[in-house]
Each structure stands twice: as structure tokens, then as C-alpha cells.
mmCIF file of C-alpha atoms and ligand atoms in Angstrom:
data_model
loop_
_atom_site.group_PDB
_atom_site.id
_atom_site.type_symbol
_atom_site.label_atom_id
_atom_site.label_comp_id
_atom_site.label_asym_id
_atom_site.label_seq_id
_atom_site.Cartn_x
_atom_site.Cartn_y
_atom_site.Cartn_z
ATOM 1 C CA UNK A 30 218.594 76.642 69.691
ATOM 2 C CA UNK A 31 217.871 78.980 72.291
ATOM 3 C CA UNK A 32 218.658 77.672 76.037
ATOM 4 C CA UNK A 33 216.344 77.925 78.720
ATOM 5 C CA UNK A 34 216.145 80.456 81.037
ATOM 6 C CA UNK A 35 214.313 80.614 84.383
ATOM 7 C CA UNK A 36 214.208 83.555 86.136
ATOM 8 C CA UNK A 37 215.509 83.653 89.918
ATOM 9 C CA UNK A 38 212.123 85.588 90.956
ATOM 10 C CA UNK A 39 209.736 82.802 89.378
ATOM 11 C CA UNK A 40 210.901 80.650 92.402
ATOM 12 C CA UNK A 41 211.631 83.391 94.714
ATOM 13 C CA UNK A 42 214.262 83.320 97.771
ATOM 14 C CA UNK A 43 212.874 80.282 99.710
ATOM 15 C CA UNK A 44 211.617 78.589 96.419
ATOM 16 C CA UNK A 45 215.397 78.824 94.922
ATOM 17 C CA UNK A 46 216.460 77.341 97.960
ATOM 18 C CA UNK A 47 214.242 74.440 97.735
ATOM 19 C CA UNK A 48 215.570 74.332 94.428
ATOM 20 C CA UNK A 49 219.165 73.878 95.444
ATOM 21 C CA UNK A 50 218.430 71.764 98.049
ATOM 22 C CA UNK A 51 216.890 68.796 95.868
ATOM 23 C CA UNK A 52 220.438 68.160 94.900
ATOM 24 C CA UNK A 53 221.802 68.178 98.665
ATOM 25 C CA UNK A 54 222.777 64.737 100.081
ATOM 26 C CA UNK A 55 223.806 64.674 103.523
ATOM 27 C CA UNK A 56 226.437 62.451 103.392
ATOM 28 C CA UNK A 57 227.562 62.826 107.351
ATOM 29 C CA UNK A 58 225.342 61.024 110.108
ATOM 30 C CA UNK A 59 226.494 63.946 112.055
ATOM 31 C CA UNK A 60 224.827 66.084 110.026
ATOM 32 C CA UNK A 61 221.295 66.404 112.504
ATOM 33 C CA UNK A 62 219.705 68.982 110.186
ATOM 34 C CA UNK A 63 220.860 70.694 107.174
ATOM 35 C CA UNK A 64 219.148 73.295 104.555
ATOM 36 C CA UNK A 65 215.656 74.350 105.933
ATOM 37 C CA UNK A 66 215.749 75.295 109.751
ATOM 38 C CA UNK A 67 217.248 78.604 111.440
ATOM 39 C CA UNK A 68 220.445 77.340 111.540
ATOM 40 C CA UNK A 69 222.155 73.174 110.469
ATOM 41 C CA UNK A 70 222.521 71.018 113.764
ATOM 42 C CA UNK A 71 225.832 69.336 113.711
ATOM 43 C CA UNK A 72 226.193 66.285 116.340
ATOM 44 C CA UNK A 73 229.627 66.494 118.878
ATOM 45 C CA UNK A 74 228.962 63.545 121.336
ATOM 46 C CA UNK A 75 227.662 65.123 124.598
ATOM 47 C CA UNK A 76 226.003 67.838 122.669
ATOM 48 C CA UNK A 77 225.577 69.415 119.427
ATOM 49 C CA UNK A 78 226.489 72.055 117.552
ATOM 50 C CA UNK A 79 224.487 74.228 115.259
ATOM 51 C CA UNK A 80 225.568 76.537 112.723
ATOM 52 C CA UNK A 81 224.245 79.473 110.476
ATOM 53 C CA UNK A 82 225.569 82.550 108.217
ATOM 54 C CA UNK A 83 224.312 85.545 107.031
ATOM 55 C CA UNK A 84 225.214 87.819 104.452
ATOM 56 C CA UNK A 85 225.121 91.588 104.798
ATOM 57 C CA UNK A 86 225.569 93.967 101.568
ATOM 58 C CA UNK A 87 225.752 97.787 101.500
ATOM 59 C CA UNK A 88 222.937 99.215 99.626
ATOM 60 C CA UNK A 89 220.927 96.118 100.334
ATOM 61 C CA UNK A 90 220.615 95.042 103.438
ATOM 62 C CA UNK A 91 222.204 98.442 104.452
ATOM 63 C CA UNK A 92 222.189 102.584 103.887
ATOM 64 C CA UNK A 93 225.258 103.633 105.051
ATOM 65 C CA UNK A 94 223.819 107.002 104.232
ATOM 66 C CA UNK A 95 221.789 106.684 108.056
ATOM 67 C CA UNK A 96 223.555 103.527 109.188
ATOM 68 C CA UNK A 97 226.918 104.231 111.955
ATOM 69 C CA UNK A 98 229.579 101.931 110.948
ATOM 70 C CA UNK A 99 229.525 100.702 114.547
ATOM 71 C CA UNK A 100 225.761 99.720 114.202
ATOM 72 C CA UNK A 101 226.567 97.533 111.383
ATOM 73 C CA UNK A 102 229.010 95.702 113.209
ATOM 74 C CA UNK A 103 226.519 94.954 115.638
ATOM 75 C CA UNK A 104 223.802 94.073 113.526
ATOM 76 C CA UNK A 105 225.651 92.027 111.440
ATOM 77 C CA UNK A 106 226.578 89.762 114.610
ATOM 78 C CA UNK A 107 222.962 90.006 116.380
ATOM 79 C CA UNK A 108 220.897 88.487 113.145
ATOM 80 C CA UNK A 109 223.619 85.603 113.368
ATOM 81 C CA UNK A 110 222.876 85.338 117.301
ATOM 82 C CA UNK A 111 219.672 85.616 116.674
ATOM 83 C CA UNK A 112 219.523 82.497 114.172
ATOM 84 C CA UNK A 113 221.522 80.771 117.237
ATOM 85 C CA UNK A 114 218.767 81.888 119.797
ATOM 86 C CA UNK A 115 215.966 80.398 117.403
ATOM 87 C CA UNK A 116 216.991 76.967 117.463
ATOM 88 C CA UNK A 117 217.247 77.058 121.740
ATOM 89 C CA UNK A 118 220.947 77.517 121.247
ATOM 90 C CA UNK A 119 223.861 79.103 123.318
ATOM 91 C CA UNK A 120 226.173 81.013 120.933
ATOM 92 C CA UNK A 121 229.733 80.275 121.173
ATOM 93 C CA UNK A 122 231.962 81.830 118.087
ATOM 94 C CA UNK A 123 231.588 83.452 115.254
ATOM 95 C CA UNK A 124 234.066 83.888 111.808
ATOM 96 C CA UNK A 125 233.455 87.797 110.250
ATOM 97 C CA UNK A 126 234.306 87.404 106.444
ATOM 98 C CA UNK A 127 234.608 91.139 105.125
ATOM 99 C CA UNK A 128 234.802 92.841 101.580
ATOM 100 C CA UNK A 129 235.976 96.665 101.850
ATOM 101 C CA UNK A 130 236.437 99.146 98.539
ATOM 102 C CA UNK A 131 239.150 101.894 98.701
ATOM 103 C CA UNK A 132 236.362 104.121 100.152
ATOM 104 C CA UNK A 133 236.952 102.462 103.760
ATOM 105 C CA UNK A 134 240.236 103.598 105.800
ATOM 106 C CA UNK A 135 241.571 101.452 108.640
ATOM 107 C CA UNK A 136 239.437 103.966 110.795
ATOM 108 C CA UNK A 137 236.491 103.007 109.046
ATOM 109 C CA UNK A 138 237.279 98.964 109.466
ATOM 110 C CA UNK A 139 237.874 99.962 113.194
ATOM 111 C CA UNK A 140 234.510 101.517 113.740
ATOM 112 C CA UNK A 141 232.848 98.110 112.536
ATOM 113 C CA UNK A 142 235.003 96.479 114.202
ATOM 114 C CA UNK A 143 234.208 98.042 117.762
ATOM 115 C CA UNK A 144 230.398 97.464 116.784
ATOM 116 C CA UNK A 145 231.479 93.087 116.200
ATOM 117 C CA UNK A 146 232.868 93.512 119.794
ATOM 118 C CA UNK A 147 230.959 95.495 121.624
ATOM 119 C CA UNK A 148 227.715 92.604 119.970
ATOM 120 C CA UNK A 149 230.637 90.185 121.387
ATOM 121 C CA UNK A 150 231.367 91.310 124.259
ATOM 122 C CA UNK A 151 227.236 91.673 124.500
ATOM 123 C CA UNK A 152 226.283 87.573 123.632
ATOM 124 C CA UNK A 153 229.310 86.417 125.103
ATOM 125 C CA UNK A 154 231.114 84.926 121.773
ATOM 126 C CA UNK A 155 234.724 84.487 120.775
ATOM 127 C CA UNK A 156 235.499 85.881 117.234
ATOM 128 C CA UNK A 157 237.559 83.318 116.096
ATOM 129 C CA UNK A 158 238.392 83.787 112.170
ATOM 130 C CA UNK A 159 237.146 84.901 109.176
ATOM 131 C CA UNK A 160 238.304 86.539 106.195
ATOM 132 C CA UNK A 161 239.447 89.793 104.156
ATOM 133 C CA UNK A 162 239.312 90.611 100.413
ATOM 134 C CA UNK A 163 239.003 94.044 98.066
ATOM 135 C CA UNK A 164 235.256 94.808 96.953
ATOM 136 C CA UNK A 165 234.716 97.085 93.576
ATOM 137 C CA UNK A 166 231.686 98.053 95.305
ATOM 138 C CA UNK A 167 230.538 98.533 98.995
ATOM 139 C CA UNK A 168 230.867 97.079 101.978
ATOM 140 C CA UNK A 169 230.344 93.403 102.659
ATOM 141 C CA UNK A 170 229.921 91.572 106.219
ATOM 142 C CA UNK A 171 229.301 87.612 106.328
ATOM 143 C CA UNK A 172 229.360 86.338 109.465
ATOM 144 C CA UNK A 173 229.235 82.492 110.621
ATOM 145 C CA UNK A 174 227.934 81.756 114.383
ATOM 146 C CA UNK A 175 228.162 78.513 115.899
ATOM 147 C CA UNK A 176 226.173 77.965 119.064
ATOM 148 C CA UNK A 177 225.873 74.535 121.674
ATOM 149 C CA UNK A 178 222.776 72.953 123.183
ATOM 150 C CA UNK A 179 222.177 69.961 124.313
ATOM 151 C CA UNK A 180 220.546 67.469 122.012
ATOM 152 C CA UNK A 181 217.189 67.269 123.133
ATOM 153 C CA UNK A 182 216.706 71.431 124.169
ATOM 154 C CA UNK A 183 216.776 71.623 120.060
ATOM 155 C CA UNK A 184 213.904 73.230 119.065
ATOM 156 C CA UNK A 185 213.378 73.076 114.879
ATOM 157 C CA UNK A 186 210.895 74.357 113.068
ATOM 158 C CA UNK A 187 208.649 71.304 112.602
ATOM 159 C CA UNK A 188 208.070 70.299 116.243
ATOM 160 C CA UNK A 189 204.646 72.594 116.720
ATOM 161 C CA UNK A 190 201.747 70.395 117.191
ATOM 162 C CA UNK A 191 197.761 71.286 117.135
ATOM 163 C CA UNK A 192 196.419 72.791 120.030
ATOM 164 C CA UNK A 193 200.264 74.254 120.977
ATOM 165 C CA UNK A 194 200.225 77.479 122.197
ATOM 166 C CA UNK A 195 201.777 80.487 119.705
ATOM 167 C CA UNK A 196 203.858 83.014 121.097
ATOM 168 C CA UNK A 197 206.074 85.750 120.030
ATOM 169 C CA UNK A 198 208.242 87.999 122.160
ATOM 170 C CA UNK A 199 208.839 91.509 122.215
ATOM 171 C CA UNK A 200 206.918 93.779 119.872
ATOM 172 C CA UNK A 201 207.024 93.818 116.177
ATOM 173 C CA UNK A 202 206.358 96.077 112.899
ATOM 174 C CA UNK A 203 209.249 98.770 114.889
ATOM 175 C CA UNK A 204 212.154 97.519 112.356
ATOM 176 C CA UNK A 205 209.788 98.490 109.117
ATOM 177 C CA UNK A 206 208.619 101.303 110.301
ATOM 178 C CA UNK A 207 211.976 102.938 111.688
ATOM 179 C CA UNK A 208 213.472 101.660 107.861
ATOM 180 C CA UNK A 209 210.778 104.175 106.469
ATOM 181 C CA UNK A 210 211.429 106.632 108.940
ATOM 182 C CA UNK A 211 215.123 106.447 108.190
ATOM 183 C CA UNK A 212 214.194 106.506 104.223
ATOM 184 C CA UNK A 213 212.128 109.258 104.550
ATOM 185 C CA UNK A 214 215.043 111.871 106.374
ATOM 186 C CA UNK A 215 217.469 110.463 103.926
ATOM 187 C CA UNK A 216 215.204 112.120 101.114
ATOM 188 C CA UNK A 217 214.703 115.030 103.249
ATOM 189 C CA UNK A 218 218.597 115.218 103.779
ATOM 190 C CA UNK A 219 219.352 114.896 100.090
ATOM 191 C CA UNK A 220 216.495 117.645 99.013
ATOM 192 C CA UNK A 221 217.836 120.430 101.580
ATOM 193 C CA UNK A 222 221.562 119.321 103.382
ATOM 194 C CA UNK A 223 221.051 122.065 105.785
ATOM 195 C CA UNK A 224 217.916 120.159 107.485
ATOM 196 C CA UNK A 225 219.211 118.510 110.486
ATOM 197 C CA UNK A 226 217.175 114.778 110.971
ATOM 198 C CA UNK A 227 214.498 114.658 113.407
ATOM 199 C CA UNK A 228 215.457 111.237 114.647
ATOM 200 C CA UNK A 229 214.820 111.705 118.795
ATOM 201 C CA UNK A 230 211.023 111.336 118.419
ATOM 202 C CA UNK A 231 211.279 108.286 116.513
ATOM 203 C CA UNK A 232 214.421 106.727 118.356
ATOM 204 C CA UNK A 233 212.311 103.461 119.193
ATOM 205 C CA UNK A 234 211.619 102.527 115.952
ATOM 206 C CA UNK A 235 214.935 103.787 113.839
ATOM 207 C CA UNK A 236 216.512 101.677 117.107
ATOM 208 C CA UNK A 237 214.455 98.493 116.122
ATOM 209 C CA UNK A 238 216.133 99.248 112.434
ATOM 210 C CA UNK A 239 219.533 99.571 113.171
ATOM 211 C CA UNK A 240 220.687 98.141 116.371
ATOM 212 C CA UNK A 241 218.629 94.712 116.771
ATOM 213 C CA UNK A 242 219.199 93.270 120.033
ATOM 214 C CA UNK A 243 219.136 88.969 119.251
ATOM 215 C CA UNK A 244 216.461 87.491 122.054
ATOM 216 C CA UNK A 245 219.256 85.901 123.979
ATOM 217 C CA UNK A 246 217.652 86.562 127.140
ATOM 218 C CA UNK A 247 214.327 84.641 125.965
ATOM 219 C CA UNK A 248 216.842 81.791 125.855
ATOM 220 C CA UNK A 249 218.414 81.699 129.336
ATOM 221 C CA UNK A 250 214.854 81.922 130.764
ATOM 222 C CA UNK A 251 213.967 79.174 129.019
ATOM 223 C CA UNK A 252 216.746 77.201 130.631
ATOM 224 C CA UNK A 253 216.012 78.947 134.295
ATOM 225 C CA UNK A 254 212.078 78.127 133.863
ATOM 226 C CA UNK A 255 212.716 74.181 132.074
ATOM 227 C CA UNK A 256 210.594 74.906 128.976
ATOM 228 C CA UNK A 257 211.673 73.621 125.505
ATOM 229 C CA UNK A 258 209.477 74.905 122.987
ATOM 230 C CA UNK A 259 208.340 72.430 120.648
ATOM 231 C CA UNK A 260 208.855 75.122 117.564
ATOM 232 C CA UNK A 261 210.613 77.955 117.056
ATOM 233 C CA UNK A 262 211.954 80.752 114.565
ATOM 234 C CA UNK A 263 213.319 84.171 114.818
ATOM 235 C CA UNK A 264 210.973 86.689 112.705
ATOM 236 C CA UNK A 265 213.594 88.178 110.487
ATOM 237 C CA UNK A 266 211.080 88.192 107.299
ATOM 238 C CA UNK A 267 208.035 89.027 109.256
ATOM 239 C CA UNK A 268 205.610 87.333 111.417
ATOM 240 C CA UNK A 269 203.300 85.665 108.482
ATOM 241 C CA UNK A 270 206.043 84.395 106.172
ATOM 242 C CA UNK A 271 207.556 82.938 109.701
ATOM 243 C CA UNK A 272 204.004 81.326 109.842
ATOM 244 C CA UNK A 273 204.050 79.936 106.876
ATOM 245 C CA UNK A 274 207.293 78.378 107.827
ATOM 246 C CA UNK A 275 206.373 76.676 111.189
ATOM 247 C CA UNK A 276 203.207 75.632 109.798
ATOM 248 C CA UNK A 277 204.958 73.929 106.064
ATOM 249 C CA UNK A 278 207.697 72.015 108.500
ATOM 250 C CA UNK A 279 205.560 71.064 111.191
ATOM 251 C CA UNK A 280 202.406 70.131 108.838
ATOM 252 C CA UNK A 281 199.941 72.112 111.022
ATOM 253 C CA UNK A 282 197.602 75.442 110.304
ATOM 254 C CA UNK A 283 197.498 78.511 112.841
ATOM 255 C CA UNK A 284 195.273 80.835 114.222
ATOM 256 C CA UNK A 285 196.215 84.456 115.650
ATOM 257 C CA UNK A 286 194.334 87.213 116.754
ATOM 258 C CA UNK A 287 194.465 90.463 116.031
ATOM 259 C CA UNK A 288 193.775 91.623 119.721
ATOM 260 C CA UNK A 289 196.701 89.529 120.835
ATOM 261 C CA UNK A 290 199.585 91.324 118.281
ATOM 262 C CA UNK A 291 202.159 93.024 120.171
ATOM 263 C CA UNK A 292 203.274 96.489 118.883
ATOM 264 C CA UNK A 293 204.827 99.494 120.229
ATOM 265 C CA UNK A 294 203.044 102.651 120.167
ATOM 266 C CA UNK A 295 205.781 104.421 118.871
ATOM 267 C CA UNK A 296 205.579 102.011 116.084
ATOM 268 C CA UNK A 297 201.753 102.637 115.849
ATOM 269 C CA UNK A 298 201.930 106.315 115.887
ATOM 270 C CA UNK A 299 204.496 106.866 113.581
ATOM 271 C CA UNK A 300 202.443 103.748 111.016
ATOM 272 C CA UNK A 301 199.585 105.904 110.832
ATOM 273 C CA UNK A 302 201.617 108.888 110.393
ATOM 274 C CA UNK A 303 203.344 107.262 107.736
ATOM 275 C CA UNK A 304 199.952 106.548 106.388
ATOM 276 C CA UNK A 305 200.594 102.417 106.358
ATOM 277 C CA UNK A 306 198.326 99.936 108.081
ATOM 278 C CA UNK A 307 200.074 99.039 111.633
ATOM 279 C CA UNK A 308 198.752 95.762 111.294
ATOM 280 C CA UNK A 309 200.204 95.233 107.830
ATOM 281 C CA UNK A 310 203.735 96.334 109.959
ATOM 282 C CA UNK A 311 203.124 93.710 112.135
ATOM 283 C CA UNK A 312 202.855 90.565 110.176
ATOM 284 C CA UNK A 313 204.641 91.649 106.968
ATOM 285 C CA UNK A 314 207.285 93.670 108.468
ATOM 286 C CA UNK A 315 210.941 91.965 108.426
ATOM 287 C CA UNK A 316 213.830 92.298 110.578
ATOM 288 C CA UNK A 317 212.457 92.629 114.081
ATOM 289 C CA UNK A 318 215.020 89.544 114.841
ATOM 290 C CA UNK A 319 211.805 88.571 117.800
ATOM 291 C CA UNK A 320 211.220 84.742 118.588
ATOM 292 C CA UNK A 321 208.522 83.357 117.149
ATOM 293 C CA UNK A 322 207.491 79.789 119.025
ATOM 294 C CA UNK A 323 205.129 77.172 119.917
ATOM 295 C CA UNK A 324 204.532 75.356 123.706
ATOM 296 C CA UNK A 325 202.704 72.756 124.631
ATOM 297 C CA UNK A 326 199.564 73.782 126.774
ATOM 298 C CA UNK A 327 201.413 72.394 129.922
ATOM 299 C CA UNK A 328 204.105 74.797 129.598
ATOM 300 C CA UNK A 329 201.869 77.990 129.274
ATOM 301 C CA UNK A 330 201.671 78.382 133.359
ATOM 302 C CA UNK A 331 205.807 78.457 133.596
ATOM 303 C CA UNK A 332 205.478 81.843 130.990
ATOM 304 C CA UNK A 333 201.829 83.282 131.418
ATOM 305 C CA UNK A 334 202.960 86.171 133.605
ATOM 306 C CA UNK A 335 206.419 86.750 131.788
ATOM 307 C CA UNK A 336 206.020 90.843 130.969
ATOM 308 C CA UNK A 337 207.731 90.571 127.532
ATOM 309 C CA UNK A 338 205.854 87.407 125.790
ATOM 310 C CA UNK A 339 202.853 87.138 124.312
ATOM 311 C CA UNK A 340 200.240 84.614 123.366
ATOM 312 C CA UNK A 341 199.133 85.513 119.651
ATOM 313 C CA UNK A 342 197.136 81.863 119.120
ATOM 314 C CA UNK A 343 197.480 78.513 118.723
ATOM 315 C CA UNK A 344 198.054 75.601 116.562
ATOM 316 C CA UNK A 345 195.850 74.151 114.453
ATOM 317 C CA UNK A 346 195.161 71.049 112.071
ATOM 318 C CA UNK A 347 196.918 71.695 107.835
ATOM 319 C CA UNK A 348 193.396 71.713 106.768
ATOM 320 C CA UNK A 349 192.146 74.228 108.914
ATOM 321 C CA UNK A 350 194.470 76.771 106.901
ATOM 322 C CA UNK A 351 196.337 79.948 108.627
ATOM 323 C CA UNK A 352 194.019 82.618 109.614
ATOM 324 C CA UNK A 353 193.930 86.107 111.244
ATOM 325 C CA UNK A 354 190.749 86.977 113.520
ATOM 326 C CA UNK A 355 190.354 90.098 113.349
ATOM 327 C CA UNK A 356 188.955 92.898 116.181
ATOM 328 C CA UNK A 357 185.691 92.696 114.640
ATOM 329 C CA UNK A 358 186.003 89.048 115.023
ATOM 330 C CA UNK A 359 186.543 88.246 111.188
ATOM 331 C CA UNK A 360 188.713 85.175 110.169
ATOM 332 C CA UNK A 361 191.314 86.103 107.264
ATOM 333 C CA UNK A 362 193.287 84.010 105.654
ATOM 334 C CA UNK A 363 197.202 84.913 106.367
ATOM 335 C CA UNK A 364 199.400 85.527 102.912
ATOM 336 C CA UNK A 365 202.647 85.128 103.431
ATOM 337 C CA UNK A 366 204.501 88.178 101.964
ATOM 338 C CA UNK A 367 207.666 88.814 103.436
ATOM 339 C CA UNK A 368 210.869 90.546 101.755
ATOM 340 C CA UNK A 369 211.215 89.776 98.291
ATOM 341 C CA UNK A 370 214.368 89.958 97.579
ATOM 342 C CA UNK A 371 214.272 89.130 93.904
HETATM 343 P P1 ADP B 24 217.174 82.696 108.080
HETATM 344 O O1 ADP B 24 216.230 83.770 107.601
HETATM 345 O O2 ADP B 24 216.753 82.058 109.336
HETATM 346 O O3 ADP B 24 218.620 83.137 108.063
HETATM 347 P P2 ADP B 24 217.097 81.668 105.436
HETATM 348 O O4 ADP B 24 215.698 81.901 104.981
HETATM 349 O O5 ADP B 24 218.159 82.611 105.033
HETATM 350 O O6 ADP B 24 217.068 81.512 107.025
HETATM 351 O O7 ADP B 24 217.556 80.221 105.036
HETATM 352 C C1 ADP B 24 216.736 79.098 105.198
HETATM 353 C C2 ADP B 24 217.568 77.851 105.096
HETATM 354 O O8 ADP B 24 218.200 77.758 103.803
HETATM 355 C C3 ADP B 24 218.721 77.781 106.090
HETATM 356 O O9 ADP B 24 218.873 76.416 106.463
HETATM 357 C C4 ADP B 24 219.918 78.241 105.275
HETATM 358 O O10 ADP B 24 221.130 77.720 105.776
HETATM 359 C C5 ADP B 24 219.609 77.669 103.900
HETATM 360 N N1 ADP B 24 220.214 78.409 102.773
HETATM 361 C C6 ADP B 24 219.975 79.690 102.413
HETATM 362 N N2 ADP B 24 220.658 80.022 101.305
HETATM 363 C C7 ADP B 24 221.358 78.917 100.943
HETATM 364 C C8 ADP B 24 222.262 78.608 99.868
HETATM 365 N N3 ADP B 24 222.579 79.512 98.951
HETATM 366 N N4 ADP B 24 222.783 77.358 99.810
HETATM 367 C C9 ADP B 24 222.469 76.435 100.757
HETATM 368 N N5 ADP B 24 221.625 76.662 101.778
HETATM 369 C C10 ADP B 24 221.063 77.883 101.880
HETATM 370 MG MG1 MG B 25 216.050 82.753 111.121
#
């Protein structure tokens, strides 16, 4: 009798997790909100909690071949932030779990270190545990942030409502692009190790790639200006899988236009040089680690003349689907690609 055997990448990353989850049962009536948002939401009295991890593995997630130790560091603590920032948050501590192979020296575990404090020191946390262990392989970071808000400046991923407003900050498609960039030297590097990397004309976008700054700042406006979003999501996977997630938890569709994307012309330049579709950077690219959220019309006064967001649409009804309108004024239905990571 042979046993049955389903393979991880028939359900995919968020499918798996749905799969796991089915068996969840939140036990706690503290627990808020558990699997399935940015981060859980954990009630303490006067306020709650929330809470999120991410894992970080050399040779996946990444190339210490380009990446500076220090840069890591950071990273590894701004994509936790970032999860904080997406859920209206204020982070507060963090725990940095860590698995090192002979290959690292103390000097080494110092340099990542300085980049965790300097991205402390940066979002105002307190590292406050964690833990250390041997690794037969390379380098692994996990890193738990817990941030505060109060209960009702919570904003999950299911809140958006039709006719809301969609809005991203920033500019996105830079952290794709700068990995290809980065990709492309390494080859160059490895073919001929006397050719130096020509990274100062595409410092923008190998930036975006390896020292993502969390939105924080998105967050204490919101506070200074009293808007709550009524969704929200940090675009770590890119902008159209994010899509697909505010739209599944809040039960609504979405249009965006093309006109409205933000990108960076250093992002655009060095797309077409690469020979890939800018657009295709934009809404499948991952890791940008920008807000993605919806207002309520009333709102869209308090942030129409903020420099650094930008309206990309607006909510609509389930049945009306996700779609892209084009330049030329074309509706296209939005497919949700992503990373894959299995
Ligand atoms: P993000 O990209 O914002 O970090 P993920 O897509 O990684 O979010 O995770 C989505 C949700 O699934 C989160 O609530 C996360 O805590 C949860 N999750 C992810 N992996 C697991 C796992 N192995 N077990 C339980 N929950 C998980
Ligand atoms: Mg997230």
C-alpha cells in the first residue's frame, strides 16, 4: 500500500497555510486575530498587541555573494517593522533567533549585529531576546516584532469596502529590478573576478533590494492627520498578489489604473534595459516592503496632496472581479503571481 503524497507546490505558500490553519483553534479570547493578517492581534486591556515573524535564509531570501552583512541585519528587522506598520501599529521589541555555520567569526556576527541596531536604533525598538544555535549550512535570521496600537486604529486586511479609495505609497517594481541587477554583476563577477561592479548607476534600485526602509513614517502621519485606513497590507509579494489578499478578506473586487502606478525611473530605465516589462515589475515584483491600503472617500482630502502616496483605484463589488485599465484604456483582469516559493 503506497501512502499518499501531496506535494507542497500543489497548494502553494498561502494555500499550505490555509491548509494548516483548518486545524487552528483559537483557544484564547485574547487572541483578536490569528493566522491570515500581516501580523496576530493579541488583546492587553487599554490596548493591544500585535505580533509577527519572519524567517530569513542565506541563499534564499539572501546572496551573501552582493549582500553586506550589515544590510542583512537591517533587512531582516525592517520586513518585521514593516509587518508592524501594516496593521497601523507602533513597533515596540523584537527577539533575533540566529543560526551561524563555522564560516561566520564573531566579526562576522558583529557586522549583523550593528545592521539589527542601527534598524533599532532607526524604528525605535528594544531587542529584547532571541536565540543562538550551530547551522550545517548558511546563515539564518528569524526575527519576532511586537508592536502596540490602540484597539480601534487596527487596520486588517478585510476592512476595505466598495467605493474605498486604493492607495499605495512610495514607488514599486525597484526591489525586483535591483535583485536582477545584483544577479546580473554576480555572473559578471564570477565570469571575469577582475571586473569591478558597476553598482553607482543603479544605486536606487540595488538600494530598494537590500536595505528596505519599513513605511514607519506613513504610520505616524496617519496618527498626526486622524486617518485609520479601513485596509491595509505591506507589498512584500507584490502589488497584485497583495490585491488578491485585500480583496479575498474583505470580499470586494478592485480596480487600478495603469496611469496611476508609481515607479521610479531608475527602476523604469534599468526594466527596459533589462529587457522586462516595467509594468510586470510593478505588480508582480516582491519585496518593496510599500503600504498597500484602502480609505474611505471622506478621508481622501486629509492625504490628496501628501507627495509620497498615491491613488492607484478603488474598491469595487466581488463580482466585478480585479482589473487593470490600461493606458490605452483596456480593462485586464489582475493574476495574482507573486513569489513562488515552492
Ligand atoms: P507576510 O507576508 O505579511 O509576512 P505571510 O504571507 O508570511 O505574511 O503569512 C500570512 C499569515 O500566515 C500570517 O498570519 C502568518 O503569521 C501566517 N503563517 C505563515 N506561515 C505560518 C505557519 N507555518 N504556521 C502558522 N501560521 C503561519
Ligand atoms: Mg505583510
Amino acid at each position: 500500500m503506497s501512502e499518499k503524497r501531496t506535494e507542497i507546490s500543489e497548494l502553494g505558500e498561502f494555500g499550505l497555510i490555509d491548509h494548516l490553519n483548518e486545524k487552528v483553534q483559537i483557544k484564547n479570547s485574547s487572541t483578536l486575530k490569528g493566522i491570515g493578517d500581516d501580523a496576530a492581534v493579541i488583546d492587553a486591556g487599554d490596548h493591544v498587541k500585535v505580533v509577527t515573524t519572519d524567517l530569513l535564509l542565506e541563499g534564499v531570501h539572501f546572496d551573501l555573494a552582493y549582500a553586506p552583512l550589515p544590510h542583512v541585519g537591517f533587512k531582516a528587522v525592517a520586513v518585521n517593522v514593516s509587518d508592524i506598520a501594516a496593521m497601523n501599529a507602533i513597533p515596540k521589541q523584537i527577539t533575533v533567533s540566529i543560526a551561524l555555520s563555522n564560516r561566520f567569526s564573531v566579526e562576522a556576527v558583529d557586522a549583523i549585529y550593528s545592521g539589527i541596531n542601527a534598524a533599532c536604533e532607526h524604528y525605535g525598538v528594544d531587542l529584547v531576546g532571541g536565540d543562538t544555535t550551530a547551522s550545517r549550512g548558511g546563515l539564518v535570521i528569524s526575527i519576532t516584532a511586537i508592536g502596540e496600537a490602540k484597539k480601534e486604529q487596527v487596520t486588517y486586511r478585510s476592512g476595505a469596502k466598495v467605493n474605498d479609495i486604493l492607495c499605495v505609497t512610495g514607488d514599486l517594481g525597484g526591489a525586483l529590478v535591483g535583485l536582477q541587477v545584483l544577479e546580473r554583476e554576480k555572473q559578471v563577477y564570477l565570469a571575469n573576478p577582475n571586473m569591478k561592479p558597476d553598482l553607482e548607476k543603479y544605486a536606487i534600485v540595488s538600494g530598494r533590494q537590500l536595505k528596505p526602509d519599513a513605511r514607519m513614517d506613513i504610520i505616524h502621519e496617519f496618527r498626526d492627520l486622524g486617518v485609520v485606513p479601513t485596509s491595509m497590507m505591506d507589498i512584500s509579494d507584490g502589488l497584485a498578489s497583495e490585491i488578491f489578499h485585500i480583496s479575498k478578506a474583505s470580499g470586494v473586487g478592485a480596480t487600478i489604473y495603469e496611469d496611476k502606478l508609481p515607479i521610479d525611473k531608475q527602476t523604469y530605465d534599468t526594466a527596459v534595459e533589462l529587457g522586462i516589462d516595467p509594468i510586470t515589475c510593478v505588480l508582480n515584483g516582491g519585496e518593496d516592503y510599500e503600504l498597500l491600503f484602502s480609505i474611505d472617500q471622506k478621508d481622501f482630502p486629509k492625504l490628496e496632496k501628501h507627495p509620497d502616496i498615491h491613488f492607484i483605484g478603488h474598491i469595487t463589488k466581488a463580482e466585478e472581479g480585479k482589473f487593470l485599465v490600461t493606458k490605452s484604456g483596456t480593462a485586464v483582469q489582475i493574476k495574482a503571481q507573486g513569489w513562488k516559493h515552492f
